[in-house]
Amino acid sequence: MEQGVRERFDVIVVGAGPAGTAAAYRLAQQRVKVLVIERGMAPGAKNMMGGRIYTHSLETLIPDFRERAPLERQVRKERISIGAGGDMTTIEYATNNVAPDEESYVVLRAKFDKWLAEEAEKQGALIISNVQVTELITEGSGKERRVIGVRCHDDEVYANMVIIAEGANTVLLEEAGLTGPTPPHSMAVGVKEVYTLKPEVINDRLGLNDKEGMAWLTLGDMTDGILGGGFIYTNEGSLSVGMVVGLEDIGKANRSIDDMLGAFTSHPSIAPLLKNAQLKEHSAHLVPEGGYMSMPKLGGKGYLVVGDAARMCMNLGYTIRGMDLAIQSGICAAEAINVGLRDSNMDAVSKLYEKEIKNSWLGKDLKLYKHMPQFLADTPGIFQTYPAFVNDLMRDVFMVNGKGAEPLMKKMMRRAKSVGLSTLIRDAWKGVRSL
Ligand SMILES: Cc1cc2nc3c(=O)[nH]c(=O)nc-3n(C[C@H](O)[C@H](O)[C@H](O)COP(=O)(O)OP(=O)(O)OC[C@H]3O[C@@H](n4cnc5c(N)ncnc54)[C@H](O)[C@@H]3O)c2cc1C
């Protein structure tokens, strides 16, 4: 932007992640004059995540995305592993029967976000990169305070509505006093590495066919018993490998998160997968894990909050969902703004948006799992004693030492007593109720 330029748009979107770009795409489709401002060199440049996107909401936006989006592999295999003391117990689910609305794909965000932004540009959105929004411009005070635009260092741009899609680190919202400081217990830190391997090597090592992918989540002693876990996603010719660990708990750990990732990648059950792979990239990012209970106000006069900035992300232990929620929230924001513009009543937009969210699957899914983050935080056994319990049970089932067999039930009861039978039953009950 040129120095001192003062321009006006119908809508300004801060951040070209999936939430902001989805909103811009839908708005531009309806001929709304929309500007997206992204601080990265290009959309996706600041997004380290390589993970799985459930594509149902993307399909609502771009029905023929399968032919055009940079999709690495379709997830057809799921693995969940529980590790303790070098042992690992794994459940694998493979399917050849995925309905179109159930599909999910592994994507690399640097490619995916760039593609989505180009699609929004084709619809007529104006996207500028390498420009940071430094402040939200507001006027009035108290209940009449209204967001009227954004400042990017010396430049000011004005709009009828600002969509804040700045992601998990809600600096702009907090600095403008539109949300409180983020409680650390509702956030996690994710670190990720990308390892290149030939596609056929990935296929052989994980038993995949061409273009078939795997999502593999793990928990156990690699996080030193604190809330978190590891993940592996298969790209076409690389693996995204990382860990997500609760922000509040990191200080209690004996190791840094990078050391935990090192322990994960050198774990005897993981290291063979990465043999001779080249480390290409290492990055870190915040993940909002507080779910429904940590959601802020979704908007007010002149502004709406979408995606991670609104804490619309769910880590259920067996799957992480943020991108499909981000896209849906962008769509809901655009729909609400379209109604506001049509009726020349922009003050009704934030209530309309809240209603759209509440009535869509997004609000319902977040609400359904609202107790999950607290359950994971309040049940340290999941990350400490239970991984050892599960692996000891497996040892009892599969090991034969020639010293005479013991009834399996007796061995199982001995293991259960070592954890505490009543604790085990109580935690299992709490877990079932939070799902
Ligand atoms: C390690 C890790 C693994 C994950 N795995 C998965 C997964 O497998 N599946 C899944 O669905 N989700 C996953 N997530 C969550 C997912 O990444 C987010 O939920 C999703 O990216 C949210 O989209 P968003 O558009 O709201 O925010 P973001 O994707 O964070 O985009 C925000 C954008 O705003 C820009 N921005 C920020 N501030 C400014 C500013 N002041 N001015 C201009 N631009 C700005 C940023 O550069 C960025 O491009 C994972 C997250 C992490 C960290």
GROMACS .gro file of C-alpha atoms and ligand atoms in nm:
model
  488
    1MET     CA    1   0.000   0.000   0.000
    2GLU     CA    2   0.119   0.352  -0.073
    3GLN     CA    3   0.196   0.584   0.216
    4GLY     CA    4  -0.098   0.785   0.343
    5VAL     CA    5  -0.360   0.621   0.120
    6ARG     CA    6  -0.711   0.617   0.270
    7GLU     CA    7  -0.937   0.375   0.091
    8ARG     CA    8  -1.280   0.236   0.159
    9PHE     CA    9  -1.412  -0.121   0.108
   10ASP     CA   10  -1.736  -0.294   0.195
   11VAL     CA   11  -1.538  -0.550   0.395
   12ILE     CA   12  -1.177  -0.585   0.510
   13VAL     CA   13  -1.051  -0.929   0.611
   14VAL     CA   14  -0.744  -0.950   0.834
   15GLY     CA   15  -0.555  -1.272   0.757
   16ALA     CA   16  -0.558  -1.502   0.454
   17GLY     CA   17  -0.587  -1.832   0.640
   18PRO     CA   18  -0.877  -2.063   0.548
   19ALA     CA   19  -1.126  -1.865   0.762
   20GLY     CA   20  -1.048  -1.523   0.613
   21THR     CA   21  -1.011  -1.645   0.256
   22ALA     CA   22  -1.334  -1.848   0.268
   23ALA     CA   23  -1.519  -1.535   0.384
   24ALA     CA   24  -1.357  -1.327   0.108
   25TYR     CA   25  -1.439  -1.590  -0.156
   26ARG     CA   26  -1.808  -1.600  -0.066
   27LEU     CA   27  -1.832  -1.220  -0.037
   28ALA     CA   28  -1.660  -1.160  -0.371
   29GLN     CA   29  -1.890  -1.418  -0.531
   30GLN     CA   30  -2.180  -1.192  -0.425
   31ARG     CA   31  -2.003  -0.887  -0.580
   32VAL     CA   32  -1.909  -0.737  -0.241
   33LYS     CA   33  -1.597  -0.515  -0.251
   34VAL     CA   34  -1.360  -0.706  -0.024
   35LEU     CA   35  -0.994  -0.656   0.067
   36VAL     CA   36  -0.786  -0.927   0.238
   37ILE     CA   37  -0.466  -0.821   0.415
   38GLU     CA   38  -0.208  -1.093   0.488
   39ARG     CA   39   0.116  -1.031   0.674
   40GLY     CA   40   0.301  -1.332   0.523
   41MET     CA   41   0.498  -1.302   0.198
   42ALA     CA   42   0.206  -1.497   0.044
   43PRO     CA   43  -0.107  -1.662   0.186
   44GLY     CA   44   0.011  -1.980   0.360
   45ALA     CA   45   0.370  -1.861   0.403
   46LYS     CA   46   0.315  -1.818   0.779
   47ASN     CA   47   0.112  -2.137   0.807
   48MET     CA   48   0.327  -2.426   0.908
   49MET     CA   49   0.046  -2.673   0.947
   50GLY     CA   50   0.048  -2.973   0.721
   51GLY     CA   51  -0.241  -3.180   0.831
   52ARG     CA   52  -0.576  -3.319   0.739
   53ILE     CA   53  -0.868  -3.118   0.618
   54TYR     CA   54  -1.218  -3.262   0.631
   55THR     CA   55  -1.345  -3.121   0.302
   56HIS     CA   56  -1.724  -3.099   0.356
   57SER     CA   57  -1.717  -2.721   0.416
   58LEU     CA   58  -1.465  -2.663   0.134
   59GLU     CA   59  -1.705  -2.848  -0.097
   60THR     CA   60  -1.985  -2.608   0.000
   61LEU     CA   61  -1.760  -2.322  -0.112
   62ILE     CA   62  -1.590  -2.481  -0.415
   63PRO     CA   63  -1.789  -2.786  -0.530
   64ASP     CA   64  -1.521  -2.898  -0.782
   65PHE     CA   65  -1.227  -2.859  -0.539
   66ARG     CA   66  -1.119  -3.222  -0.601
   67GLU     CA   67  -1.011  -3.137  -0.956
   68ARG     CA   68  -0.826  -2.820  -0.864
   69ALA     CA   69  -0.706  -2.804  -0.502
   70PRO     CA   70  -0.348  -2.906  -0.414
   71LEU     CA   71  -0.446  -3.220  -0.221
   72GLU     CA   72  -0.159  -3.445  -0.117
   73ARG     CA   73  -0.337  -3.774  -0.041
   74GLN     CA   74  -0.686  -3.882   0.058
   75VAL     CA   75  -0.691  -4.021   0.413
   76ARG     CA   76  -0.795  -4.386   0.397
   77LYS     CA   77  -0.607  -4.514   0.702
   78GLU     CA   78  -0.622  -4.394   1.059
   79ARG     CA   79  -0.379  -4.499   1.329
   80ILE     CA   80  -0.387  -4.426   1.700
   81SER     CA   81  -0.087  -4.531   1.905
   82ILE     CA   82  -0.025  -4.533   2.278
   83GLY     CA   83   0.341  -4.538   2.378
   84ALA     CA   84   0.517  -4.620   2.705
   85GLY     CA   85   0.877  -4.714   2.781
   86GLY     CA   86   0.970  -4.788   2.419
   87ASP     CA   87   0.658  -5.006   2.369
   88MET     CA   88   0.370  -4.895   2.149
   89THR     CA   89   0.015  -5.025   2.111
   90THR     CA   90  -0.154  -4.927   1.785
   91ILE     CA   91  -0.508  -4.943   1.652
   92GLU     CA   92  -0.543  -4.912   1.276
   93TYR     CA   93  -0.859  -4.850   1.080
   94ALA     CA   94  -0.854  -4.874   0.699
   95THR     CA   95  -1.146  -4.801   0.469
   96ASN     CA   96  -1.218  -4.814   0.098
   97ASN     CA   97  -1.564  -4.684   0.141
   98VAL     CA   98  -1.568  -4.309   0.208
   99ALA     CA   99  -1.880  -4.109   0.119
  100PRO     CA  100  -1.804  -3.779  -0.062
  101ASP     CA  101  -1.911  -3.570   0.238
  102GLU     CA  102  -1.689  -3.777   0.470
  103GLU     CA  103  -1.372  -3.730   0.270
  104SER     CA  104  -1.058  -3.584   0.422
  105TYR     CA  105  -0.724  -3.504   0.261
  106VAL     CA  106  -0.375  -3.426   0.380
  107VAL     CA  107  -0.266  -3.081   0.263
  108LEU     CA  108   0.044  -2.866   0.290
  109ARG     CA  109  -0.075  -2.525   0.398
  110ALA     CA  110   0.183  -2.323   0.206
  111LYS     CA  111   0.031  -2.465  -0.114
  112PHE     CA  112  -0.329  -2.495   0.000
  113ASP     CA  113  -0.373  -2.141   0.139
  114LYS     CA  114  -0.211  -1.993  -0.171
  115TRP     CA  115  -0.448  -2.188  -0.398
  116LEU     CA  116  -0.756  -2.087  -0.194
  117ALA     CA  117  -0.648  -1.722  -0.206
  118GLU     CA  118  -0.607  -1.743  -0.586
  119GLU     CA  119  -0.959  -1.887  -0.610
  120ALA     CA  120  -1.092  -1.594  -0.405
  121GLU     CA  121  -0.905  -1.352  -0.634
  122LYS     CA  122  -1.071  -1.515  -0.935
  123GLN     CA  123  -1.405  -1.435  -0.772
  124GLY     CA  124  -1.300  -1.069  -0.742
  125ALA     CA  125  -1.144  -1.038  -0.394
  126LEU     CA  126  -0.841  -0.813  -0.363
  127ILE     CA  127  -0.566  -0.985  -0.163
  128ILE     CA  128  -0.251  -0.805  -0.058
  129SER     CA  129   0.035  -0.993   0.107
  130ASN     CA  130   0.339  -0.888   0.305
  131VAL     CA  131   0.139  -0.618   0.485
  132GLN     CA  132   0.067  -0.641   0.857
  133VAL     CA  133  -0.242  -0.493   1.014
  134THR     CA  134  -0.100  -0.315   1.318
  135GLU     CA  135  -0.421  -0.187   1.474
  136LEU     CA  136  -0.798  -0.190   1.444
  137ILE     CA  137  -0.935   0.161   1.401
  138THR     CA  138  -1.237   0.230   1.621
  139GLU     CA  139  -1.461   0.528   1.687
  140GLY     CA  140  -1.698   0.609   1.971
  141SER     CA  141  -1.688   0.464   2.319
  142GLY     CA  142  -1.873   0.223   2.547
  143LYS     CA  143  -2.160   0.043   2.379
  144GLU     CA  144  -2.136   0.273   2.077
  145ARG     CA  145  -1.772   0.185   2.005
  146ARG     CA  146  -1.740   0.062   1.648
  147VAL     CA  147  -1.458  -0.085   1.437
  148ILE     CA  148  -1.435   0.129   1.123
  149GLY     CA  149  -1.114   0.012   0.960
  150VAL     CA  150  -0.756  -0.104   1.004
  151ARG     CA  151  -0.418   0.061   1.029
  152CYS     CA  152  -0.114  -0.093   0.860
  153HIS     CA  153   0.170   0.115   1.005
  154ASP     CA  154   0.113   0.457   0.837
  155ASP     CA  155  -0.176   0.353   0.611
  156GLU     CA  156  -0.541   0.345   0.702
  157VAL     CA  157  -0.815   0.154   0.519
  158TYR     CA  158  -1.184   0.182   0.604
  159ALA     CA  159  -1.477  -0.058   0.565
  160ASN     CA  160  -1.836  -0.119   0.673
  161MET     CA  161  -1.723  -0.441   0.835
  162VAL     CA  162  -1.387  -0.589   0.942
  163ILE     CA  163  -1.353  -0.967   0.962
  164ILE     CA  164  -1.082  -1.060   1.208
  165ALA     CA  165  -0.923  -1.384   1.087
  166GLU     CA  166  -0.583  -1.335   1.250
  167GLY     CA  167  -0.558  -1.693   1.379
  168ALA     CA  168  -0.481  -1.825   1.726
  169ASN     CA  169  -0.261  -1.537   1.837
  170THR     CA  170  -0.532  -1.274   1.890
  171VAL     CA  171  -0.305  -0.970   1.917
  172LEU     CA  172  -0.534  -0.725   1.735
  173LEU     CA  173  -0.847  -0.826   1.925
  174GLU     CA  174  -0.667  -0.807   2.260
  175GLU     CA  175  -0.497  -0.474   2.186
  176ALA     CA  176  -0.831  -0.323   2.086
  177GLY     CA  177  -0.984  -0.452   2.412
  178LEU     CA  178  -1.240  -0.656   2.217
  179THR     CA  179  -1.137  -0.977   2.395
  180GLY     CA  180  -0.951  -1.055   2.715
  181PRO     CA  181  -0.604  -1.209   2.737
  182THR     CA  182  -0.598  -1.574   2.632
  183PRO     CA  183  -0.582  -1.811   2.929
  184PRO     CA  184  -0.279  -2.041   2.873
  185HIS     CA  185  -0.481  -2.352   2.971
  186SER     CA  186  -0.693  -2.305   2.657
  187MET     CA  187  -0.393  -2.304   2.423
  188ALA     CA  188  -0.138  -2.556   2.302
  189VAL     CA  189   0.186  -2.525   2.111
  190GLY     CA  190   0.241  -2.729   1.799
  191VAL     CA  191   0.580  -2.805   1.645
  192LYS     CA  192   0.608  -2.966   1.308
  193GLU     CA  193   0.879  -3.106   1.084
  194VAL     CA  194   0.849  -3.210   0.722
  195TYR     CA  195   1.059  -3.506   0.606
  196THR     CA  196   1.092  -3.582   0.236
  197LEU     CA  197   1.073  -3.943   0.115
  198LYS     CA  198   0.991  -4.094  -0.222
  199PRO     CA  199   0.614  -4.155  -0.259
  200GLU     CA  200   0.673  -4.529  -0.319
  201VAL     CA  201   0.881  -4.553   0.001
  202ILE     CA  202   0.597  -4.393   0.200
  203ASN     CA  203   0.352  -4.637   0.036
  204ASP     CA  204   0.570  -4.941   0.119
  205ARG     CA  205   0.640  -4.839   0.479
  206LEU     CA  206   0.277  -4.763   0.563
  207GLY     CA  207   0.100  -5.010   0.332
  208LEU     CA  208  -0.064  -4.739   0.119
  209ASN     CA  209  -0.160  -4.726  -0.247
  210ASP     CA  210  -0.079  -4.423  -0.466
  211LYS     CA  211  -0.262  -4.109  -0.349
  212GLU     CA  212  -0.386  -4.293  -0.038
  213GLY     CA  213  -0.296  -4.126   0.289
  214MET     CA  214  -0.273  -4.189   0.661
  215ALA     CA  215  -0.346  -3.980   0.969
  216TRP     CA  216  -0.155  -4.117   1.268
  217LEU     CA  217  -0.198  -3.972   1.616
  218THR     CA  218  -0.004  -4.087   1.921
  219LEU     CA  219   0.001  -4.021   2.292
  220GLY     CA  220   0.209  -4.143   2.581
  221ASP     CA  221   0.549  -4.095   2.736
  222MET     CA  222   0.693  -3.894   2.445
  223THR     CA  223   0.524  -3.585   2.599
  224ASP     CA  224   0.671  -3.661   2.943
  225GLY     CA  225   0.325  -3.737   3.078
  226ILE     CA  226   0.183  -3.392   3.005
  227LEU     CA  227  -0.123  -3.309   2.799
  228GLY     CA  228  -0.045  -3.356   2.430
  229GLY     CA  229   0.058  -3.603   2.166
  230GLY     CA  230   0.232  -3.663   1.838
  231PHE     CA  231   0.104  -3.671   1.481
  232ILE     CA  232   0.215  -3.799   1.143
  233TYR     CA  233   0.040  -3.712   0.817
  234THR     CA  234   0.137  -3.849   0.478
  235ASN     CA  235   0.192  -3.596   0.202
  236GLU     CA  236   0.256  -3.722  -0.149
  237GLY     CA  237   0.637  -3.718  -0.121
  238SER     CA  238   0.690  -3.620   0.241
  239LEU     CA  239   0.570  -3.676   0.596
  240SER     CA  240   0.447  -3.404   0.831
  241VAL     CA  241   0.557  -3.509   1.179
  242GLY     CA  242   0.490  -3.309   1.493
  243MET     CA  243   0.373  -3.271   1.849
  244VAL     CA  244   0.104  -3.061   2.015
  245VAL     CA  245   0.153  -2.991   2.387
  246GLY     CA  246  -0.065  -2.791   2.633
  247LEU     CA  247   0.081  -2.442   2.681
  248GLU     CA  248   0.016  -2.434   3.055
  249ASP     CA  249   0.185  -2.771   3.108
  250ILE     CA  250   0.501  -2.701   2.911
  251GLY     CA  251   0.663  -2.531   3.211
  252LYS     CA  252   0.609  -2.847   3.419
  253ALA     CA  253   0.789  -3.072   3.170
  254ASN     CA  254   1.148  -3.184   3.210
  255ARG     CA  255   1.218  -3.138   2.839
  256SER     CA  256   1.155  -2.871   2.578
  257ILE     CA  257   0.891  -2.940   2.314
  258ASP     CA  258   1.169  -2.977   2.054
  259ASP     CA  259   1.332  -3.245   2.272
  260MET     CA  260   0.992  -3.417   2.296
  261LEU     CA  261   0.966  -3.412   1.918
  262GLY     CA  262   1.318  -3.556   1.902
  263ALA     CA  263   1.211  -3.837   2.139
  264PHE     CA  264   0.908  -3.898   1.918
  265THR     CA  265   1.095  -3.913   1.586
  266SER     CA  266   1.360  -4.144   1.739
  267HIS     CA  267   1.104  -4.371   1.909
  268PRO     CA  268   1.172  -4.733   1.805
  269SER     CA  269   0.827  -4.758   1.643
  270ILE     CA  270   0.858  -4.427   1.452
  271ALA     CA  271   1.228  -4.408   1.357
  272PRO     CA  272   1.211  -4.684   1.087
  273LEU     CA  273   0.943  -4.482   0.906
  274LEU     CA  274   1.180  -4.183   0.885
  275LYS     CA  275   1.493  -4.380   0.790
  276ASN     CA  276   1.693  -4.193   0.520
  277ALA     CA  277   1.430  -3.916   0.510
  278GLN     CA  278   1.553  -3.558   0.465
  279LEU     CA  279   1.440  -3.298   0.718
  280LYS     CA  280   1.309  -3.010   0.506
  281GLU     CA  281   1.132  -2.776   0.746
  282HIS     CA  282   1.079  -2.707   1.117
  283SER     CA  283   0.819  -2.466   1.257
  284ALA     CA  284   0.598  -2.389   1.558
  285HIS     CA  285   0.248  -2.244   1.598
  286LEU     CA  286  -0.024  -2.196   1.860
  287VAL     CA  287  -0.334  -2.418   1.862
  288PRO     CA  288  -0.651  -2.305   2.042
  289GLU     CA  289  -0.769  -2.614   2.225
  290GLY     CA  290  -1.021  -2.473   2.471
  291GLY     CA  291  -1.313  -2.539   2.234
  292TYR     CA  292  -1.665  -2.409   2.292
  293MET     CA  293  -1.604  -2.296   2.652
  294SER     CA  294  -1.316  -2.069   2.548
  295MET     CA  295  -1.496  -1.894   2.260
  296PRO     CA  296  -1.499  -1.513   2.280
  297LYS     CA  297  -1.774  -1.278   2.166
  298LEU     CA  298  -1.807  -1.350   1.795
  299GLY     CA  299  -1.855  -0.991   1.688
  300GLY     CA  300  -1.986  -0.646   1.762
  301LYS     CA  301  -2.036  -0.314   1.589
  302GLY     CA  302  -1.828  -0.319   1.272
  303TYR     CA  303  -1.646  -0.647   1.325
  304LEU     CA  304  -1.676  -1.027   1.322
  305VAL     CA  305  -1.432  -1.289   1.452
  306VAL     CA  306  -1.378  -1.613   1.257
  307GLY     CA  307  -1.173  -1.934   1.272
  308ASP     CA  308  -0.894  -1.982   1.526
  309ALA     CA  309  -0.928  -1.619   1.640
  310ALA     CA  310  -1.274  -1.724   1.764
  311ARG     CA  311  -1.123  -2.047   1.913
  312MET     CA  312  -1.313  -2.263   1.665
  313CYS     CA  313  -1.081  -2.560   1.683
  314MET     CA  314  -1.124  -2.906   1.836
  315ASN     CA  315  -0.857  -3.149   1.947
  316LEU     CA  316  -1.042  -3.465   2.038
  317GLY     CA  317  -0.732  -3.675   2.094
  318TYR     CA  318  -0.810  -3.899   1.797
  319THR     CA  319  -0.846  -3.616   1.546
  320ILE     CA  320  -0.771  -3.243   1.518
  321ARG     CA  321  -1.024  -3.023   1.341
  322GLY     CA  322  -0.962  -2.655   1.274
  323MET     CA  323  -0.959  -2.600   0.899
  324ASP     CA  324  -1.311  -2.724   0.826
  325LEU     CA  325  -1.442  -2.508   1.111
  326ALA     CA  326  -1.242  -2.208   0.987
  327ILE     CA  327  -1.389  -2.236   0.636
  328GLN     CA  328  -1.743  -2.279   0.769
  329SER     CA  329  -1.709  -1.977   1.000
  330GLY     CA  330  -1.588  -1.771   0.702
  331ILE     CA  331  -1.893  -1.881   0.502
  332CYS     CA  332  -2.127  -1.795   0.792
  333ALA     CA  333  -1.965  -1.452   0.831
  334ALA     CA  334  -2.006  -1.380   0.460
  335GLU     CA  335  -2.371  -1.489   0.462
  336ALA     CA  336  -2.447  -1.261   0.759
  337ILE     CA  337  -2.269  -0.965   0.595
  338ASN     CA  338  -2.455  -1.021   0.268
  339VAL     CA  339  -2.786  -0.995   0.453
  340GLY     CA  340  -2.666  -0.681   0.637
  341LEU     CA  341  -2.558  -0.515   0.310
  342ARG     CA  342  -2.883  -0.612   0.136
  343ASP     CA  343  -3.092  -0.469   0.421
  344SER     CA  344  -2.858  -0.170   0.477
  345ASN     CA  345  -2.842  -0.275   0.839
  346MET     CA  346  -2.483  -0.358   0.930
  347ASP     CA  347  -2.558  -0.334   1.303
  348ALA     CA  348  -2.763  -0.653   1.277
  349VAL     CA  349  -2.472  -0.850   1.127
  350SER     CA  350  -2.295  -0.972   1.442
  351LYS     CA  351  -2.617  -1.118   1.589
  352LEU     CA  352  -2.698  -1.276   1.252
  353TYR     CA  353  -2.349  -1.428   1.238
  354GLU     CA  354  -2.380  -1.572   1.588
  355LYS     CA  355  -2.714  -1.722   1.485
  356GLU     CA  356  -2.563  -1.870   1.166
  357ILE     CA  357  -2.285  -2.030   1.370
  358LYS     CA  358  -2.521  -2.161   1.636
  359ASN     CA  359  -2.755  -2.317   1.380
  360SER     CA  360  -2.485  -2.471   1.162
  361TRP     CA  361  -2.309  -2.802   1.230
  362LEU     CA  362  -2.012  -2.592   1.349
  363GLY     CA  363  -2.187  -2.456   1.658
  364LYS     CA  364  -2.345  -2.794   1.726
  365ASP     CA  365  -2.015  -2.988   1.697
  366LEU     CA  366  -1.829  -2.742   1.921
  367LYS     CA  367  -2.107  -2.762   2.179
  368LEU     CA  368  -2.121  -3.142   2.167
  369TYR     CA  369  -1.753  -3.171   2.261
  370LYS     CA  370  -1.751  -2.878   2.502
  371HIS     CA  371  -1.641  -3.088   2.801
  372MET     CA  372  -1.359  -3.266   2.615
  373PRO     CA  373  -1.079  -3.009   2.676
  374GLN     CA  374  -1.156  -3.003   3.050
  375PHE     CA  375  -1.171  -3.383   3.063
  376LEU     CA  376  -0.826  -3.409   2.901
  377ALA     CA  377  -0.685  -3.141   3.135
  378ASP     CA  378  -0.838  -3.300   3.447
  379THR     CA  379  -0.736  -3.656   3.365
  380PRO     CA  380  -0.356  -3.668   3.375
  381GLY     CA  381  -0.373  -4.050   3.380
  382ILE     CA  382  -0.442  -4.041   3.004
  383PHE     CA  383  -0.090  -3.912   2.945
  384GLN     CA  384   0.084  -4.075   3.243
  385THR     CA  385  -0.039  -4.402   3.394
  386TYR     CA  386  -0.278  -4.531   3.125
  387PRO     CA  387  -0.024  -4.558   2.841
  388ALA     CA  388   0.190  -4.781   3.065
  389PHE     CA  389  -0.121  -4.972   3.175
  390VAL     CA  390  -0.225  -5.043   2.813
  391ASN     CA  391   0.122  -5.153   2.706
  392ASP     CA  392   0.167  -5.371   3.017
  393LEU     CA  393  -0.165  -5.538   2.935
  394MET     CA  394  -0.041  -5.609   2.582
  395ARG     CA  395   0.278  -5.752   2.728
  396ASP     CA  396   0.067  -5.984   2.947
  397VAL     CA  397  -0.132  -6.097   2.643
  398PHE     CA  398   0.156  -6.157   2.401
  399MET     CA  399   0.468  -6.250   2.603
  400VAL     CA  400   0.547  -6.612   2.694
  401ASN     CA  401   0.846  -6.675   2.919
  402GLY     CA  402   0.832  -7.046   2.996
  403LYS     CA  403   0.780  -6.988   3.368
  404GLY     CA  404   0.425  -7.116   3.362
  405ALA     CA  405   0.116  -6.934   3.236
  406GLU     CA  406  -0.116  -6.730   3.458
  407PRO     CA  407  -0.489  -6.673   3.384
  408LEU     CA  408  -0.525  -6.357   3.174
  409MET     CA  409  -0.805  -6.223   3.396
  410LYS     CA  410  -0.579  -6.244   3.700
  411LYS     CA  411  -0.303  -6.053   3.521
  412MET     CA  412  -0.551  -5.791   3.402
  413MET     CA  413  -0.694  -5.736   3.749
  414ARG     CA  414  -0.343  -5.699   3.891
  415ARG     CA  415  -0.266  -5.429   3.631
  416ALA     CA  416  -0.601  -5.254   3.692
  417LYS     CA  417  -0.539  -5.251   4.069
  418SER     CA  418  -0.197  -5.094   4.015
  419VAL     CA  419  -0.369  -4.799   3.841
  420GLY     CA  420  -0.658  -4.796   4.090
  421LEU     CA  421  -0.978  -4.971   3.983
  422SER     CA  422  -1.210  -4.691   4.098
  423THR     CA  423  -0.995  -4.423   3.925
  424LEU     CA  424  -1.003  -4.628   3.607
  425ILE     CA  425  -1.381  -4.665   3.612
  426ARG     CA  426  -1.435  -4.298   3.704
  427ASP     CA  427  -1.205  -4.171   3.425
  428ALA     CA  428  -1.363  -4.407   3.170
  429TRP     CA  429  -1.709  -4.280   3.265
  430LYS     CA  430  -1.598  -3.915   3.247
  431GLY     CA  431  -1.438  -3.984   2.908
  432VAL     CA  432  -1.751  -4.143   2.763
  433ARG     CA  433  -1.966  -3.856   2.891
  434SER     CA  434  -1.739  -3.590   2.734
  435LEU     CA  435  -1.770  -3.747   2.387
  436LIG     C1  436   0.070  -2.821   1.469
  436LIG     C2  437  -0.068  -2.801   1.423
  436LIG     C3  438  -0.138  -2.906   1.365
  436LIG     C4  439  -0.270  -2.887   1.321
  436LIG     N1  440  -0.334  -2.991   1.259
  436LIG     C5  441  -0.456  -2.972   1.205
  436LIG     C6  442  -0.517  -3.073   1.126
  436LIG     O1  443  -0.461  -3.179   1.102
  436LIG     N2  444  -0.641  -3.047   1.077
  436LIG     C7  445  -0.706  -2.928   1.097
  436LIG     O2  446  -0.819  -2.911   1.046
  436LIG     N3  447  -0.650  -2.832   1.170
  436LIG     C8  448  -0.526  -2.849   1.225
  436LIG     N4  449  -0.468  -2.748   1.296
  436LIG     C9  450  -0.545  -2.624   1.322
  436LIG    C10  451  -0.553  -2.535   1.197
  436LIG     O3  452  -0.423  -2.505   1.153
  436LIG    C11  453  -0.630  -2.406   1.230
  436LIG     O4  454  -0.749  -2.436   1.298
  436LIG    C12  455  -0.660  -2.325   1.105
  436LIG     O5  456  -0.543  -2.292   1.038
  436LIG    C13  457  -0.738  -2.197   1.142
  436LIG     O6  458  -0.753  -2.115   1.030
  436LIG     P1  459  -0.761  -1.956   1.046
  436LIG     O7  460  -0.781  -1.903   0.908
  436LIG     O8  461  -0.859  -1.921   1.151
  436LIG     O9  462  -0.620  -1.911   1.104
  436LIG     P2  463  -0.475  -1.925   1.042
  436LIG    O10  464  -0.468  -2.042   0.952
  436LIG    O11  465  -0.380  -1.920   1.156
  436LIG    O12  466  -0.458  -1.796   0.951
  436LIG    C14  467  -0.442  -1.668   1.008
  436LIG    C15  468  -0.374  -1.581   0.903
  436LIG    O13  469  -0.375  -1.447   0.948
  436LIG    C16  470  -0.248  -1.387   0.921
  436LIG     N5  471  -0.233  -1.276   1.017
  436LIG    C17  472  -0.227  -1.284   1.152
  436LIG     N6  473  -0.217  -1.162   1.206
  436LIG    C18  474  -0.216  -1.074   1.103
  436LIG    C19  475  -0.206  -0.933   1.095
  436LIG     N7  476  -0.198  -0.858   1.205
  436LIG     N8  477  -0.208  -0.873   0.972
  436LIG    C20  478  -0.219  -0.949   0.860
  436LIG     N9  479  -0.228  -1.083   0.861
  436LIG    C21  480  -0.227  -1.145   0.982
  436LIG    C22  481  -0.150  -1.502   0.941
  436LIG    O14  482  -0.027  -1.478   0.875
  436LIG    C23  483  -0.228  -1.619   0.881
  436LIG    O15  484  -0.203  -1.635   0.744
  436LIG    C24  485  -0.335  -2.763   1.341
  436LIG    C25  486  -0.266  -2.656   1.399
  436LIG    C26  487  -0.133  -2.673   1.437
  436LIG    C27  488  -0.059  -2.557   1.496
   0.00000   0.00000   0.00000
